[in-house]
C-alpha positions as MATLAB code, in Angstrom:
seq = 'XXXXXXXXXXXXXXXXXXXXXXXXXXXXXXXXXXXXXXXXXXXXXXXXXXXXXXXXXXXXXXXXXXXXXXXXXXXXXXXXXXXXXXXXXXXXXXXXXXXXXXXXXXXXXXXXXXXXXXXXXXXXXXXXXXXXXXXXXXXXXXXXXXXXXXXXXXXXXXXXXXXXXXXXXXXXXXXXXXXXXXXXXXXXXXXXXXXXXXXXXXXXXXXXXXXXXXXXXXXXXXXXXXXXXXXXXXXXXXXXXXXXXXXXXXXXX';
ca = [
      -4.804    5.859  -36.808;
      -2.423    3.199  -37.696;
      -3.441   -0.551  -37.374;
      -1.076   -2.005  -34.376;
      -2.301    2.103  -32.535;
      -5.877    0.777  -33.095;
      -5.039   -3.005  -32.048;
      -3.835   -1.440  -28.676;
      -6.788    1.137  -28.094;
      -9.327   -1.813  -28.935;
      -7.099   -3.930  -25.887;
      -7.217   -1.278  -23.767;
     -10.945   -0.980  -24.171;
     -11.845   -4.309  -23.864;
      -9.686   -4.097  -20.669;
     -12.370   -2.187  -18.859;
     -15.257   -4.030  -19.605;
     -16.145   -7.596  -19.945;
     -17.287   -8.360  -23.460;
     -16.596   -6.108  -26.877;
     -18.593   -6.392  -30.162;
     -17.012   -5.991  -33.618;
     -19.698   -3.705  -34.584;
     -19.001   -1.433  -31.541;
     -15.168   -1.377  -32.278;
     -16.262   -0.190  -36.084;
     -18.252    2.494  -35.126;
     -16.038    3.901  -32.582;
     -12.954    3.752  -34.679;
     -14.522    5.005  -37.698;
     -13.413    1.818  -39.458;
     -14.883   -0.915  -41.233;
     -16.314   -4.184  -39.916;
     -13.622   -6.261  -42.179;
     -11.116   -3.732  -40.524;
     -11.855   -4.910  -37.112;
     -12.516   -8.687  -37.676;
      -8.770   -8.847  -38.754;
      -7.736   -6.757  -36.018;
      -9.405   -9.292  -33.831;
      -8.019  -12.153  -36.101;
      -4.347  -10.689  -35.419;
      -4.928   -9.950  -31.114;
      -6.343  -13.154  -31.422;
      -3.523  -15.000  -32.959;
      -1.122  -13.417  -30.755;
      -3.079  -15.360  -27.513;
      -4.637  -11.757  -26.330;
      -7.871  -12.716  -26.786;
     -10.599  -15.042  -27.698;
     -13.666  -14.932  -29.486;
     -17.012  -15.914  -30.691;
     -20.356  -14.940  -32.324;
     -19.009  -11.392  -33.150;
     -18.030  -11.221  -29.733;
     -14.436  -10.683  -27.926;
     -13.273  -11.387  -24.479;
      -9.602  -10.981  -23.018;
      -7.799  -14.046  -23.234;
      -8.359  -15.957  -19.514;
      -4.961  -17.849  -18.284;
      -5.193  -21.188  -16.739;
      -5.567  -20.522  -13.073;
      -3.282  -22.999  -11.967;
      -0.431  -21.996  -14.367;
       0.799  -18.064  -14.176;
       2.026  -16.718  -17.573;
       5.568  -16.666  -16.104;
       5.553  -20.360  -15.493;
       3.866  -20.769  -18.837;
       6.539  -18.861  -20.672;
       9.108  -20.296  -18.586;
       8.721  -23.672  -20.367;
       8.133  -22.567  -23.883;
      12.055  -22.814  -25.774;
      13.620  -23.615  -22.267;
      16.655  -25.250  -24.125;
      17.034  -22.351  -26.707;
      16.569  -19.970  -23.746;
      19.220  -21.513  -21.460;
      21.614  -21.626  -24.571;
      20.791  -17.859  -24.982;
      21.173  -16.940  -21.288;
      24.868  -19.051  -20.681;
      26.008  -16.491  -23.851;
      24.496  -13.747  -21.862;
      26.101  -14.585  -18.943;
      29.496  -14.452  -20.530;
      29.232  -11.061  -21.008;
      28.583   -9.671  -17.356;
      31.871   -8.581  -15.399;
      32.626   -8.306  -11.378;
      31.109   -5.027  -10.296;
      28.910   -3.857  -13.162;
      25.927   -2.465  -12.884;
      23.176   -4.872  -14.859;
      19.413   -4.046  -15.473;
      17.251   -7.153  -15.734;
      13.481   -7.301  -17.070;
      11.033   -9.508  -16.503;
      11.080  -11.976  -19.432;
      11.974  -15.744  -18.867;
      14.980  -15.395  -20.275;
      16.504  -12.925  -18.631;
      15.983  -14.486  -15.485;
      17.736  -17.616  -16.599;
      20.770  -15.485  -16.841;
      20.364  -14.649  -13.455;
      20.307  -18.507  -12.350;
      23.352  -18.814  -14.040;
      25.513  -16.303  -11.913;
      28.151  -18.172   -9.898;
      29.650  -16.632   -7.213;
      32.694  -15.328   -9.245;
      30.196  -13.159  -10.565;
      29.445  -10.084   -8.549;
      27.188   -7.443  -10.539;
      25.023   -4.976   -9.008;
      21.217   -5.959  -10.608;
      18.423   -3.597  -10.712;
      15.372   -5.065  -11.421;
      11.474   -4.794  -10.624;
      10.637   -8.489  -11.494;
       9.733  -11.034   -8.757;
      10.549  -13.818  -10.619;
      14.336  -11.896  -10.359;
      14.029  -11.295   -6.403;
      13.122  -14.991   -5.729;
      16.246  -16.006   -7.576;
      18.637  -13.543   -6.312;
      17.286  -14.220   -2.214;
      19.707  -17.031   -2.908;
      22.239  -15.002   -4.396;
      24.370  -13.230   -1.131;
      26.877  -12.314   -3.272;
      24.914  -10.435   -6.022;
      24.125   -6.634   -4.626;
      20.106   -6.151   -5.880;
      18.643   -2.824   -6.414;
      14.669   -3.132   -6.187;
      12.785   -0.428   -7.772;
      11.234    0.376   -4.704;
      14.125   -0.207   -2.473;
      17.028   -2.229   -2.299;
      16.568   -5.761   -1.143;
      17.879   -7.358    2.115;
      19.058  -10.606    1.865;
      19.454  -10.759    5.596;
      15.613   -9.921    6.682;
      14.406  -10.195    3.370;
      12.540   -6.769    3.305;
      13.046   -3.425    0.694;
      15.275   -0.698    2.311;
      13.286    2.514    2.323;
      15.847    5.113    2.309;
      16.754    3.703   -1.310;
      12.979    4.452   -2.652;
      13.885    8.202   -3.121;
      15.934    7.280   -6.261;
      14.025    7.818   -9.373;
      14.426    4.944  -11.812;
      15.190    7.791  -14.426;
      18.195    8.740  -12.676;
      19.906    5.458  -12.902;
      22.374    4.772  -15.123;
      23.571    0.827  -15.827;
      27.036   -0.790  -17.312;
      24.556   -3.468  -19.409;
      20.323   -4.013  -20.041;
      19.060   -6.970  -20.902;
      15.752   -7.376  -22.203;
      13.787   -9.534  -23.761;
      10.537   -9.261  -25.907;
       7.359  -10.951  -27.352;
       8.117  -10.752  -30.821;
      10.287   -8.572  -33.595;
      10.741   -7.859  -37.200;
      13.231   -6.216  -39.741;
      11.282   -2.653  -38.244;
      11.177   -2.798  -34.213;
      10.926   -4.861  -31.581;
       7.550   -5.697  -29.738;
       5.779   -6.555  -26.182;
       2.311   -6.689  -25.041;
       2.218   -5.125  -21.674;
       2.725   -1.451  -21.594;
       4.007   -1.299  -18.381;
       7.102   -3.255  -18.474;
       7.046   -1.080  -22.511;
       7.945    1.989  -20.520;
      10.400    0.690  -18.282;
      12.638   -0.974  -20.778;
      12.141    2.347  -23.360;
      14.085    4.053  -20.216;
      16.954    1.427  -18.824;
      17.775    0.643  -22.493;
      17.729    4.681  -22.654;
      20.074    5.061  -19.333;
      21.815    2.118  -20.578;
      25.779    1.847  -22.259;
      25.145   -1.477  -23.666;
      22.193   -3.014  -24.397;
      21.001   -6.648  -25.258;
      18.109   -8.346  -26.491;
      18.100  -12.133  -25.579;
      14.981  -13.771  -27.314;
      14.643  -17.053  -28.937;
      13.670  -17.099  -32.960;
      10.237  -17.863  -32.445;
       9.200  -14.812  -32.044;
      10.892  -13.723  -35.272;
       8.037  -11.780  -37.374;
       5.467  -12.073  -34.454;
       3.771   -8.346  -33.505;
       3.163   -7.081  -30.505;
       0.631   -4.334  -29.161;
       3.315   -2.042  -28.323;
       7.102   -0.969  -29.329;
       9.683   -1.443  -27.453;
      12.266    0.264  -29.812;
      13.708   -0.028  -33.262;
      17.135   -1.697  -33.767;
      19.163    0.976  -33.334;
      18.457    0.961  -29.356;
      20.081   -2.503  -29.286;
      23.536   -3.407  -29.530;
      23.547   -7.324  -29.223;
      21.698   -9.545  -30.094;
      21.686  -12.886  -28.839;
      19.916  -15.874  -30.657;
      19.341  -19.463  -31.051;
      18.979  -19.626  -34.939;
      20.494  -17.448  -37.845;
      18.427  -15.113  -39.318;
      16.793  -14.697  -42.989;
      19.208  -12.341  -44.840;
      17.028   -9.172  -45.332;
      16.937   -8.643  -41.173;
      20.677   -9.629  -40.827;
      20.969   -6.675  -42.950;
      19.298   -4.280  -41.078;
      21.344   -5.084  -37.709;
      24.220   -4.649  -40.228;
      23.489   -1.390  -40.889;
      22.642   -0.361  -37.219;
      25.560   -1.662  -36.086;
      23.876   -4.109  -33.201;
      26.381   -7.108  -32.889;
      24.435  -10.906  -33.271;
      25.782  -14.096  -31.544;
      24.350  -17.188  -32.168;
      23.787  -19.313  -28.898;
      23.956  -23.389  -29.354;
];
């Protein structure tokens, strides 16, 4: 088993049960105890978990801050410069996928009414934005949302998300490298793998730093994407390697 396989399986087991030793983790991966220690030292560093005493306990959020509003405010100026470049590219009528990440949600502040995509989206963050939006058509996975009574249309939930097919993704990501791209949360993982799969352009918006920060899971390698949009140029080796896969950067200011 590869290292970032076994960093997930040891998340996903410590998300069923309160508290995980090191020594457990060794015997049930067949590894050794320095193996697992800088497992832990990695999930650790990445703000997964915490630990103590050869103990390890999921990482517990403030209560009165939610991780959205937490990320939110981390880069907000470098995000905002990255989501008015991202905005520039969106024309009247297109269908647009938007994630959940920060940033892409700041692109969706920043649609005037000039602007009139269609946006599919599962995010909440996205809906409480776009309620304010009249002009902007939104797709709900689930249903498409009324602005008028403010509920999901039912006869829309019979669409399979796999079935759609969008004019521009963007996405956004916890971290990436010269190799792949990376998040934490598997769920939102699988739904990006598939709109960045269903769609004809697709754009990663993430500020630089999360340049060389891991992730539990991949999102895709490099030649899914085919912008990149950035606050910061980037060392020469990984400028190289979007280069050769053809993905297009812009540097936002």
């Amino acid at each position: 088993m590869k290292a970032i396989e076994r960093r997930k399986a040891i998340y996903e087991c410590m998300q069923t049960q309160n508290v995980s030793s090191v020594a457990m983790f060794a015997k049930r991966f067949n590894v050794s105890s320095m193996t697992i220690r800088r497992d832990l030292d990695i999930m650790e560093g990445q703000n997964l978990i915490q630990r103590s005493y050869g103990k390890a306990t999921i990482k517990q959020k403030q209560p009165e801050v939610s991780e959205y509003e937490f990320r939110v405010n981390q880069h907000l100026k470098e995000k905002q410069a990255i989501a008015a470049q991202a905005v520039k590219l969106i024309e009247n009528g297109q269908s647009i996928y938007i994630d959940s990440s920060s940033t892409t949600n700041l692109v969706l502040e920043m649609i005037t009414p000039d602007i009139s995509p269609v946006i599919y989206t599962n995010s909440v963050s996205a809906i409480n934005i776009l309620i304010h939006k009249p002009w902007v058509k939104v797709f709900v996975f689930g249903g498409m949302l009324s602005n008028a009574v403010q509920c999901l249309d039912y006869s829309t939930t019979m669409i399979p998300s796999t079935e759609l097919y969008f004019d521009i993704a963007f996405t956004s990501c916890c971290g990436f490298d010269n190799r792949q791209i990376y998040n934490n949360d598997l769920i939102s993982v699988n739904e990006r793998r598939i709109m960045l799969t269903n769609s004809a352009r697709r754009v990663l918006l993430t500020d630089s730093s999360k340049l060389h920060v891991s992730g539990l899971f991949s999102i895709c390698k490099w030649d899914m994407i085919d912008d990149f949009i950035t606050d910061q140029a980037l060392p020469a080796d990984l400028s190289a390697v979007l280069k050769n896969e053809e993905v297009t950067l812009q540097i936002a200011r």
